[in-house]
């Protein structure tokens, strides 16, 4: 009983505040300690071997280990943007296809970054120099070794107080003078740079050439490690990519008592993943210097034991396996959807093979959730990934069609929609391990999201919830059914919008979907004015979640709370504009838009010309269950609003339709098989909803 209460308390903390059970921040107990940040651009865990990287291998054995997501603004991160992000404490970019940082110009003991004002005046990087300026204002001496380190430690004017171009020029006196030391070990990434820019291919070097460059970077890092004063806290980070494909990079923290533990951060809510701005916050925290409010990163946190190089290699390998097949997966999904609707249109007109069509409809609807369920199984390659998905697909289809509920028109719908909604609800309650590295979720190396409810999962979660609750409303019509929709829908909405889901646009879209479904079942008319009011209500609710999250300490804030801060600082417009551009870009997606077009076209035609398009299947489904009609309309409302307010755009509506319409057809075919009378006036009924 006591253990259960502890688990409930942890879940409550995650729901309200959005944090996970870490052991605590990595923080120096001695305020006089030193911090050394060693950045090795392009370094990932596959590079580590005792023979090729003896110094880094020894450092890893003494450190807490994790994966570093280095995404800044673009899809891949060059060394310039990586170090600039460490300087600013927020994702930053120099504004063009870039490569290495500029070489500093010596000035006495220090140096000056040439053309530094370009970053603020032209590239719009107003926070460049945050780390260096904060250290300067706090009276902290800092030493930069190499161009990237100089960029990271430069102040607002681009000046570095102490600079050396290589560790060979560093003396013991230099290291003892300054508490903050940063080094750019760029030997590994240098051979990749062509014309001082990252190459456009995934790996421009042969394995032997990379090993040679790696040995040089290891020697460079080893030279500094051998000179550091005893007790120095060491941070190792692979601060950039090396080609056209993003990877998870290396991060390690050497402190007493942390060897073998995982290293993560509350910014990702993962005990083994952190982001580049976390380096900024960690350095300042270790030195006892207050972290500026503009820094979006948080101090890294030491997690539980079990960190090994092999484990972190597998993390990147899993992400790369998913990434390499993601485009083909969505292409195949679009082809399956298009072929399904063409087949349904042709066979229903001929009134043939209805039983097989029903099975196919259920199978098509069962496909999306398998991309999450597969993460309940161990997989490490494409065979394991697709084999696991196929197994879950078969199991869910058989479950929906083989149980006693198969005799009821809404039985298979209830199973598939219910399993979809419950899978995602359980994932939110247990740390979203199923959405990470899934085709319809997100991947850490892409850097778009690390926890919570993604946009496509929102579409499936909202659709599964609305359809499942309409089955309850069908079984218990009247006030009980309406109450079930409102209560269960509100719970699902709270899961998505709270610290567990951290979904901004989803709440805005979910509220009108729930409200429209409940109003139709209550016999009320839905006008455009009411629909607009429901969208506004969703916005008010999600801003309430965001404001509450904003009031929490920075380490416990999600992007909802940070968005409130961006509103207060005037940066919100830039965020909204980027999301709008991303949403409009999805309207041209060759994988997503075909699903939207064929599903909507079939649905509209089936409603307006039921006997010609679908042999009356859609009217039969609505005639059997008016609650299903209400749920479908609510789903369409949530899907359309979700498409407009989320940066994933068409992906939201396409996945809502991919789940809802096949289940609607399966219910209609079953209803006709039971000789249920169809409703000839469904087109007029639907048209009257908005009168």
XYZ file of C-alpha atoms in Angstrom:
691
model
C 0.000 0.000 0.000
C 2.803 2.404 0.887
C 4.586 1.679 -2.377
C 1.392 2.351 -4.300
C 1.019 5.717 -2.569
C 4.599 6.626 -3.504
C 3.927 5.740 -7.139
C 0.754 7.836 -7.085
C 2.667 10.752 -5.575
C 5.297 10.575 -8.348
C 2.570 10.479 -11.005
C 0.829 13.431 -9.387
C 4.066 15.395 -9.441
C 4.509 14.578 -13.127
C 0.923 15.620 -13.876
C 1.092 18.936 -12.068
C 4.681 19.976 -12.515
C 6.055 17.923 -15.392
C 9.212 16.465 -13.857
C 10.591 12.976 -13.516
C 12.277 11.025 -10.704
C 15.917 12.087 -11.076
C 18.365 11.826 -8.234
C 19.135 15.537 -8.457
C 21.105 18.103 -10.433
C 24.776 17.719 -11.060
C 26.169 20.504 -8.911
C 29.523 21.151 -7.330
C 29.443 21.153 -3.548
C 32.601 23.279 -3.428
C 32.014 26.781 -4.791
C 35.749 27.103 -5.474
C 35.763 24.150 -7.892
C 36.582 24.330 -11.579
C 34.642 23.274 -14.638
C 36.198 22.123 -17.889
C 33.915 21.806 -20.921
C 35.515 19.720 -23.658
C 33.583 19.951 -26.887
C 34.390 17.407 -29.587
C 32.163 18.246 -32.587
C 30.846 15.165 -34.436
C 31.613 12.766 -31.564
C 29.138 9.952 -30.952
C 29.259 6.811 -28.865
C 30.198 4.514 -31.757
C 33.574 6.261 -31.772
C 34.564 5.028 -28.310
C 37.059 2.168 -28.153
C 39.988 1.541 -25.774
C 42.418 1.527 -28.699
C 41.228 4.499 -30.761
C 40.147 6.781 -27.891
C 42.094 5.737 -24.775
C 41.771 9.123 -23.043
C 38.056 9.525 -23.760
C 37.428 5.874 -22.886
C 39.039 6.406 -19.476
C 37.026 9.588 -18.976
C 33.789 7.744 -19.796
C 34.612 5.044 -17.242
C 34.810 7.737 -14.546
C 31.699 9.657 -15.582
C 27.921 9.694 -15.743
C 26.953 9.091 -19.371
C 24.112 10.195 -21.608
C 23.032 11.133 -25.099
C 23.078 14.718 -26.321
C 20.518 16.027 -28.793
C 22.411 18.763 -30.640
C 19.622 20.139 -32.816
C 19.572 23.915 -32.908
C 17.373 25.482 -35.600
C 18.018 23.395 -38.702
C 17.787 19.663 -39.232
C 21.533 19.210 -38.682
C 23.891 21.261 -36.543
C 27.272 22.549 -37.664
C 30.051 23.310 -35.139
C 29.402 27.070 -35.437
C 25.728 26.717 -34.460
C 26.500 24.173 -31.744
C 28.984 26.416 -29.951
C 26.763 29.457 -30.542
C 23.913 27.635 -28.794
C 26.154 26.972 -25.792
C 26.992 30.689 -25.764
C 23.358 31.810 -25.943
C 21.779 29.134 -23.738
C 19.007 28.769 -26.307
C 18.819 27.178 -29.737
C 20.693 29.468 -32.088
C 21.932 29.596 -35.665
C 24.248 31.840 -37.606
C 21.674 32.203 -40.381
C 23.241 30.324 -43.286
C 24.690 26.922 -44.150
C 27.671 26.902 -41.869
C 30.719 25.010 -40.750
C 33.391 25.870 -38.208
C 33.324 28.927 -35.907
C 35.424 31.932 -37.008
C 39.045 32.004 -35.908
C 39.471 34.555 -33.055
C 41.813 37.502 -33.467
C 44.371 37.641 -30.611
C 44.163 40.692 -28.354
C 46.600 40.653 -25.469
C 45.892 37.643 -23.229
C 42.512 37.204 -24.865
C 40.919 37.435 -28.282
C 38.002 38.941 -30.192
C 35.567 37.102 -32.465
C 35.689 38.834 -35.887
C 32.363 40.129 -37.190
C 30.657 39.221 -33.930
C 28.018 41.955 -34.177
C 26.671 40.204 -37.270
C 25.044 37.640 -34.992
C 22.817 40.181 -33.247
C 22.417 42.742 -36.013
C 21.818 40.448 -39.002
C 21.216 36.881 -37.827
C 18.872 38.000 -35.033
C 20.767 36.076 -32.339
C 20.091 38.534 -29.532
C 21.262 36.139 -26.817
C 24.693 35.424 -28.269
C 27.279 35.978 -25.547
C 24.982 35.128 -22.627
C 27.367 32.598 -21.066
C 30.486 34.745 -21.381
C 28.744 37.922 -20.235
C 27.218 36.171 -17.231
C 30.619 34.839 -16.169
C 32.171 38.260 -16.679
C 29.486 40.029 -14.643
C 29.958 37.473 -11.847
C 33.709 38.163 -11.790
C 34.597 34.657 -12.989
C 37.799 34.117 -14.953
C 37.338 31.990 -18.084
C 39.819 30.403 -20.482
C 38.924 29.401 -24.046
C 41.010 26.952 -26.058
C 40.190 26.837 -29.765
C 37.699 28.764 -31.937
C 34.497 27.039 -30.749
C 35.357 27.515 -27.108
C 36.100 31.183 -27.762
C 32.673 31.608 -29.357
C 31.037 29.907 -26.356
C 32.819 32.087 -23.771
C 32.767 35.416 -25.626
C 30.826 38.238 -23.980
C 28.214 40.440 -25.678
C 30.972 42.300 -27.528
C 32.650 39.123 -28.762
C 35.624 39.458 -26.414
C 37.282 36.503 -24.673
C 39.417 37.414 -21.624
C 41.876 34.520 -21.927
C 42.448 32.578 -25.144
C 44.833 29.875 -26.401
C 44.577 28.354 -29.867
C 45.567 24.831 -28.736
C 46.170 22.874 -25.508
C 49.890 22.833 -26.342
C 49.983 26.554 -25.491
C 48.133 26.134 -22.179
C 50.168 26.314 -18.970
C 49.411 25.062 -15.501
C 49.170 28.693 -14.387
C 46.420 29.287 -16.974
C 44.370 26.407 -15.610
C 44.847 27.430 -11.998
C 43.928 31.049 -12.731
C 40.470 30.380 -14.214
C 37.562 28.389 -12.820
C 35.898 28.065 -16.235
C 37.804 26.278 -18.994
C 36.385 25.386 -22.403
C 38.179 23.600 -25.238
C 37.179 22.988 -28.847
C 38.754 19.693 -29.938
C 37.816 20.046 -33.600
C 40.192 17.490 -35.156
C 37.380 14.994 -35.688
C 35.011 17.295 -37.566
C 37.635 19.264 -39.516
C 38.100 16.683 -42.330
C 34.350 16.693 -42.958
C 34.172 20.419 -43.638
C 34.253 21.321 -47.316
C 34.607 24.996 -48.097
C 34.155 25.578 -44.358
C 30.678 24.003 -44.501
C 29.156 20.673 -43.486
C 28.888 18.183 -46.360
C 25.526 17.277 -47.868
C 26.113 13.531 -47.568
C 25.655 11.408 -44.415
C 29.316 10.337 -44.046
C 31.944 11.983 -46.202
C 34.876 10.078 -44.662
C 35.803 6.430 -44.957
C 35.930 4.535 -41.611
C 39.753 4.511 -41.612
C 39.878 8.273 -42.198
C 37.399 8.904 -39.398
C 39.447 6.752 -36.993
C 42.551 8.755 -37.822
C 40.759 12.044 -37.141
C 39.287 10.550 -33.983
C 42.717 9.615 -32.633
C 43.857 13.214 -33.109
C 40.808 14.562 -31.261
C 41.389 12.066 -28.454
C 45.020 13.163 -28.157
C 43.916 16.791 -28.049
C 41.397 16.062 -25.282
C 43.918 13.905 -23.441
C 46.468 16.726 -23.407
C 44.056 18.959 -21.503
C 42.799 16.190 -19.201
C 46.351 15.415 -18.102
C 46.903 19.036 -17.038
C 43.635 19.830 -15.253
C 43.905 20.515 -11.515
C 42.592 17.743 -9.288
C 38.891 17.934 -8.531
C 37.952 19.696 -11.771
C 34.446 18.851 -12.945
C 34.699 17.722 -16.561
C 31.901 17.960 -19.113
C 32.429 16.160 -22.424
C 30.035 16.955 -25.293
C 29.798 16.140 -28.983
C 28.467 19.573 -29.857
C 27.617 19.124 -33.556
C 26.777 16.788 -36.401
C 29.221 15.781 -39.136
C 26.999 15.316 -42.202
C 23.451 15.473 -43.516
C 21.992 13.003 -40.997
C 21.510 14.017 -37.344
C 22.720 11.676 -34.604
C 22.572 11.528 -30.846
C 25.940 12.720 -29.609
C 28.108 12.150 -26.557
C 27.665 13.787 -23.193
C 29.553 12.806 -20.054
C 30.054 14.350 -16.621
C 33.018 13.474 -14.416
C 32.443 14.096 -10.735
C 32.999 12.004 -7.616
C 30.446 9.225 -7.169
C 28.661 9.428 -10.541
C 30.542 6.814 -12.574
C 28.215 4.340 -14.259
C 25.120 6.496 -13.816
C 22.933 7.943 -16.524
C 23.077 11.634 -17.379
C 19.941 13.487 -18.466
C 18.003 16.662 -17.783
C 14.548 17.879 -16.863
C 14.459 19.730 -20.198
C 13.926 16.384 -21.926
C 12.391 14.613 -18.939
C 14.696 11.694 -19.797
C 17.365 10.462 -17.454
C 19.672 9.662 -20.375
C 19.107 12.574 -22.820
C 19.978 16.266 -22.616
C 20.122 19.184 -25.060
C 22.813 21.707 -25.956
C 21.392 24.605 -23.870
C 21.637 22.316 -20.822
C 25.420 22.652 -21.073
C 25.103 26.402 -20.467
C 22.918 25.960 -17.408
C 25.092 23.152 -16.057
C 28.322 25.159 -16.320
C 26.837 28.158 -14.528
C 25.250 26.024 -11.826
C 28.484 24.145 -11.186
C 30.278 27.482 -10.726
C 27.604 28.810 -8.395
C 26.595 31.567 -10.838
C 22.855 32.320 -11.229
C 21.448 31.145 -14.558
C 19.830 33.973 -16.588
C 16.120 33.601 -17.293
C 16.759 33.634 -21.043
C 18.624 30.312 -20.845
C 16.162 27.594 -21.830
C 18.426 24.784 -20.699
C 18.495 23.397 -17.177
C 21.310 21.797 -15.158
C 22.006 18.217 -16.135
C 20.879 15.609 -13.656
C 22.499 12.358 -12.642
C 20.039 9.511 -12.999
C 20.095 5.879 -12.008
C 22.861 3.328 -12.570
C 23.220 1.250 -15.702
C 24.946 3.681 -18.066
C 27.224 1.891 -20.521
C 28.705 2.835 -23.849
C 26.859 -0.084 -25.478
C 23.514 1.110 -24.134
C 24.036 4.585 -25.563
C 25.186 3.168 -28.873
C 21.929 1.235 -29.082
C 19.956 4.402 -28.355
C 21.362 6.100 -31.438
C 21.108 2.912 -33.499
C 17.400 2.653 -32.663
C 16.843 6.261 -33.642
C 18.689 5.738 -36.925
C 16.754 2.543 -37.692
C 13.475 4.402 -37.225
C 14.677 7.434 -39.146
C 15.912 5.483 -42.159
C 12.527 3.800 -42.647
C 10.186 6.630 -41.651
C 9.701 8.045 -45.126
C 8.988 4.614 -46.606
C 6.586 3.854 -43.759
C 4.437 6.917 -44.365
C 4.564 6.353 -48.119
C 3.345 2.779 -47.617
C 0.648 4.015 -45.236
C -0.589 6.519 -47.825
C -0.624 3.838 -50.535
C -2.553 1.438 -48.287
C -5.110 4.120 -47.471
C -5.624 5.123 -51.097
C -5.919 1.511 -52.285
C -8.326 0.765 -49.442
C -10.732 3.534 -50.422
C -10.528 2.643 -54.103
C -11.268 -0.985 -53.270
C -14.126 -0.065 -50.952
C -15.647 2.215 -53.590
C -15.506 -0.451 -56.306
C -16.617 -3.442 -54.252
C -19.422 -1.724 -52.369
C -20.936 -0.498 -55.624
C -21.015 -4.129 -56.756
C -22.245 -5.268 -53.332
C -19.609 -7.991 -53.136
C -17.130 -9.283 -50.576
C -18.598 -7.263 -47.705
C -17.202 -9.604 -45.072
C -13.655 -9.165 -46.399
C -14.138 -5.427 -46.667
C -15.149 -5.272 -43.016
C -12.032 -7.206 -42.014
C -9.862 -4.970 -44.182
C -11.405 -1.824 -42.661
C -10.669 -3.004 -39.131
C -7.117 -4.001 -40.103
C -6.415 -0.613 -41.713
C -7.668 1.196 -38.596
C -5.556 -1.036 -36.339
C -2.314 -0.137 -38.125
C -1.415 3.280 -36.577
C -1.312 2.189 -32.915
C 1.150 -0.611 -33.713
C 3.884 1.999 -34.188
C 3.649 2.620 -30.422
C 2.933 -0.918 -29.222
C 6.075 -2.227 -30.934
C 8.157 -0.406 -28.317
C 6.843 -2.851 -25.714
C 9.022 -5.419 -27.492
C 12.827 -5.457 -27.803
C 14.012 -4.563 -31.313
C 17.333 -3.377 -32.698
C 16.989 -3.515 -36.482
C 14.437 -3.239 -39.250
C 13.511 -6.913 -39.053
C 12.683 -6.688 -35.366
C 10.888 -3.375 -35.817
C 8.594 -4.393 -38.643
C 8.221 -7.930 -37.344
C 7.007 -6.592 -34.003
C 4.600 -4.182 -35.660
C 3.214 -6.987 -37.819
C 2.680 -9.166 -34.750
C 0.799 -6.410 -32.900
C -1.205 -5.629 -36.033
C -2.327 -9.235 -36.367
C -3.100 -9.536 -32.640
C -5.219 -6.381 -32.512
C -7.102 -7.233 -35.711
C -7.878 -10.731 -34.454
C -8.919 -9.353 -31.061
C -11.320 -6.915 -32.703
C -12.861 -9.481 -35.049
C -12.787 -12.696 -33.018
C -14.362 -11.801 -29.662
C -18.085 -11.961 -28.819
C -18.312 -8.234 -29.627
C -17.716 -9.050 -33.302
C -21.471 -9.644 -33.704
C -22.235 -6.047 -32.790
C -21.681 -3.324 -35.399
C -19.741 -1.164 -32.934
C -17.793 -4.032 -31.354
C -14.613 -3.938 -33.506
C -14.725 -0.137 -33.457
C -14.787 -0.140 -29.655
C -11.785 -2.495 -29.492
C -9.535 -0.661 -31.961
C -10.461 2.857 -30.809
C -10.283 1.833 -27.150
C -6.882 0.156 -27.480
C -5.551 3.224 -29.326
C -6.786 5.648 -26.671
C -5.728 3.495 -23.709
C -2.267 2.850 -25.173
C -1.549 6.555 -25.459
C -3.116 7.365 -22.069
C -0.956 4.701 -20.404
C 2.083 6.022 -22.248
C 1.445 9.532 -20.911
C 1.136 8.184 -17.374
C 4.369 6.193 -17.591
C 6.765 8.695 -19.167
C 5.960 8.426 -22.903
C 8.421 5.642 -23.602
C 6.242 4.311 -26.432
C 6.177 7.538 -28.445
C 9.964 7.954 -28.332
C 11.518 6.329 -31.422
C 8.227 5.498 -33.102
C 7.070 6.269 -36.629
C 4.107 8.296 -35.409
C 5.828 9.698 -32.338
C 9.164 11.476 -32.167
C 12.865 10.772 -32.143
C 15.356 12.405 -29.791
C 17.993 13.078 -32.440
C 15.460 15.139 -34.420
C 15.058 17.406 -31.393
C 11.432 18.400 -31.988
C 10.083 16.821 -28.794
C 11.398 14.497 -26.086
C 8.316 13.805 -23.955
C 4.585 14.378 -23.818
C 1.933 14.041 -26.503
C 3.129 14.599 -30.060
C 0.867 16.013 -32.744
C 0.138 12.749 -34.564
C -0.364 10.854 -31.279
C -2.770 13.633 -30.269
C -4.834 13.000 -33.402
C -5.023 9.285 -32.613
C -5.634 9.894 -28.902
C -8.461 12.374 -29.515
C -10.069 10.199 -32.205
C -9.789 7.028 -30.140
C -11.248 8.788 -27.093
C -14.184 10.359 -28.960
C -15.090 7.132 -30.773
C -14.757 5.038 -27.610
C -16.974 7.364 -25.611
C -19.610 7.390 -28.356
C -19.838 3.621 -27.986
C -20.648 4.212 -24.322
C -23.202 6.850 -25.355
C -24.718 4.354 -27.793
C -25.083 1.751 -25.053
C -26.437 4.228 -22.481
C -28.121 7.026 -24.436
C -29.344 10.239 -22.863
C -27.672 12.080 -20.019
C -25.462 9.150 -19.033
C -23.918 8.950 -22.497
C -23.387 12.691 -22.720
C -21.805 12.701 -19.254
C -19.435 9.898 -20.298
C -18.272 11.882 -23.310
C -17.741 15.058 -21.297
C -16.034 13.399 -18.318
C -13.781 10.964 -20.207
C -13.025 13.576 -22.841
C -12.082 16.104 -20.169
C -9.779 13.570 -18.484
C -8.078 12.815 -21.794
C -7.769 16.538 -22.509
C -6.191 17.127 -19.089
C -3.670 14.348 -19.724
C -2.696 15.991 -22.991
C -2.522 19.564 -21.743
C -0.971 19.022 -18.330
C 2.670 18.406 -17.499
C 2.288 14.820 -18.700
C 1.260 15.669 -22.250
C 2.531 19.247 -22.605
C 0.457 19.581 -25.758
C -0.523 23.151 -26.630
C -2.490 22.863 -29.868
C -4.094 19.563 -28.872
C -6.133 21.127 -26.075
C -7.358 23.903 -28.360
C -8.541 21.261 -30.840
C -9.867 18.740 -28.311
C -12.265 21.117 -26.530
C -14.449 21.860 -29.596
C -14.450 18.166 -30.544
C -15.771 17.139 -27.149
C -18.254 20.009 -27.003
C -19.657 19.400 -30.502
C -20.102 15.687 -29.829
C -21.903 16.345 -26.537
C -24.151 19.045 -28.031
C -25.256 16.892 -30.956
C -26.094 14.007 -28.633
C -28.075 16.430 -26.481
C -30.118 17.482 -29.480
C -28.570 20.959 -29.594
C -27.564 22.767 -32.747
C -23.957 23.666 -33.370
C -23.409 27.048 -34.998
C -20.223 28.593 -36.272
C -20.404 31.071 -33.397
C -20.533 28.249 -30.868
C -17.725 26.447 -32.641
C -15.559 29.563 -32.474
C -16.393 29.958 -28.790
C -15.306 26.371 -28.130
C -11.956 27.028 -29.853
C -11.470 30.134 -27.713
C -12.327 28.079 -24.630
C -9.682 25.549 -25.617
C -7.161 28.365 -25.933
C -8.081 29.739 -22.517
C -7.764 26.304 -20.913
C -4.370 25.571 -22.443
C -3.076 29.019 -21.458
C -4.186 28.184 -17.927
C -2.040 25.047 -18.059
C 0.810 27.085 -19.539
C 0.582 29.855 -16.942
C 0.593 27.339 -14.092
C 3.632 25.665 -15.624
C 5.332 29.056 -16.048
C 5.023 29.673 -12.304
C 7.090 26.565 -11.566
C 10.895 26.700 -11.177
C 12.715 26.796 -14.549
C 13.934 23.218 -14.153
C 10.309 22.024 -13.954
C 8.931 24.042 -16.857
C 7.938 22.489 -20.168
C 7.616 24.302 -23.479
C 4.127 25.388 -22.347
C 5.570 27.476 -19.522
C 8.445 28.711 -21.665
C 5.921 29.905 -24.263
C 4.388 32.175 -21.623
C 7.854 33.566 -20.990
C 8.289 34.118 -24.730
C 5.016 36.055 -24.774
C 6.308 38.274 -21.975
C 9.643 38.876 -23.733
C 8.088 39.426 -27.158
C 9.564 36.293 -28.773
C 6.261 34.459 -29.144
C 5.549 35.894 -32.592
C 8.719 34.305 -34.008
C 7.671 30.936 -32.552
C 4.152 31.220 -33.954
C 5.476 32.251 -37.356
C 7.814 29.231 -37.528
C 4.969 26.903 -36.579
C 2.677 28.461 -39.177
C 5.316 27.948 -41.856
C 5.735 24.322 -40.776
C 1.954 23.762 -40.853
C 1.623 25.225 -44.353
C 4.527 23.065 -45.498
C 2.636 19.873 -44.606
C -0.135 20.799 -47.048
C 2.261 19.802 -49.835
C 3.278 16.506 -48.227
C 3.022 13.649 -50.764
C 2.497 11.173 -47.914
C -0.091 12.989 -45.791
C -2.344 14.874 -48.182
C -3.426 11.818 -50.231
C -4.835 10.307 -47.023
C -6.777 13.493 -46.303
C -8.030 13.891 -49.871
C -9.256 10.335 -50.457
C -10.790 9.954 -46.987
C -12.659 13.277 -47.110
C -13.742 12.759 -50.724
C -15.064 9.293 -49.958
C -16.829 10.447 -46.800
C -18.525 13.417 -48.482
C -19.565 11.367 -51.508
C -20.817 8.526 -49.316
C -23.008 10.981 -47.389
C -24.387 12.933 -50.342
C -24.733 9.942 -52.702
C -25.000 6.994 -50.323
C -26.365 4.380 -52.709
C -23.929 5.257 -55.500
C -20.799 5.557 -53.376
C -21.115 3.021 -50.595
C -24.325 1.061 -51.031
C -25.715 2.936 -48.055
C -22.990 1.790 -45.646
C -22.339 5.214 -44.105
C -26.060 6.012 -43.623
C -26.525 2.534 -42.156
C -23.806 3.209 -39.579
C -25.405 6.518 -38.610
C -28.845 4.956 -38.555
C -27.670 2.193 -36.256
C -25.928 4.641 -33.929
C -26.705 8.371 -33.873
C -23.960 8.572 -31.228
C -21.439 7.400 -33.830
C -22.537 10.204 -36.141
C -21.966 12.712 -33.322
C -18.570 11.199 -32.538
C -17.481 11.338 -36.167
C -18.470 14.993 -36.467
C -16.578 15.761 -33.245
C -13.562 13.900 -34.614
C -13.648 15.924 -37.828
C -13.900 19.156 -35.843
C -10.888 18.222 -33.688
C -8.944 17.087 -36.742
C -9.551 20.268 -38.728
C -8.860 22.589 -35.784
C -5.821 20.506 -34.855
C -4.510 20.820 -38.394
C -4.771 24.616 -38.208
C -3.197 25.131 -34.766
C -0.381 22.539 -34.849
C 2.850 22.751 -36.798
C 2.283 19.183 -38.024
C -0.701 20.489 -39.975
C -2.092 17.897 -42.387
C -0.571 15.067 -40.342
C -3.132 15.669 -37.588
C -6.197 15.469 -39.839
C -4.808 12.614 -41.916
C -4.238 10.378 -38.893
C -7.640 11.227 -37.405
C -9.259 10.163 -40.673
C -7.023 7.096 -40.988
C -8.468 5.778 -37.722
C -12.064 7.048 -37.845
C -13.278 6.467 -41.400
C -12.294 2.772 -41.750
C -13.976 2.044 -38.396
C -17.080 3.898 -39.577
C -17.187 1.727 -42.700
C -16.731 -1.449 -40.670
C -19.658 -0.459 -38.448
C -21.832 0.374 -41.467
C -21.113 -2.926 -43.218
C -21.996 -4.807 -40.054
C -25.182 -2.765 -39.611
C -26.315 -3.577 -43.146
C -25.560 -7.243 -42.578
C -28.020 -7.166 -39.690
C -30.631 -5.717 -42.066
C -30.800 -2.528 -40.094
C -32.780 0.156 -41.982
C -30.617 3.000 -43.282
C -31.463 6.638 -42.809
C -32.034 8.316 -46.213
C -31.797 11.845 -44.838
C -28.287 11.701 -43.390
C -26.990 14.358 -45.783
C -29.691 16.728 -44.675
C -29.033 15.865 -41.023
C -25.334 16.613 -41.327
C -26.016 19.812 -43.227
C -28.398 20.890 -40.500
C -25.770 20.571 -37.794
C -24.360 24.006 -38.570
C -27.627 25.780 -39.200
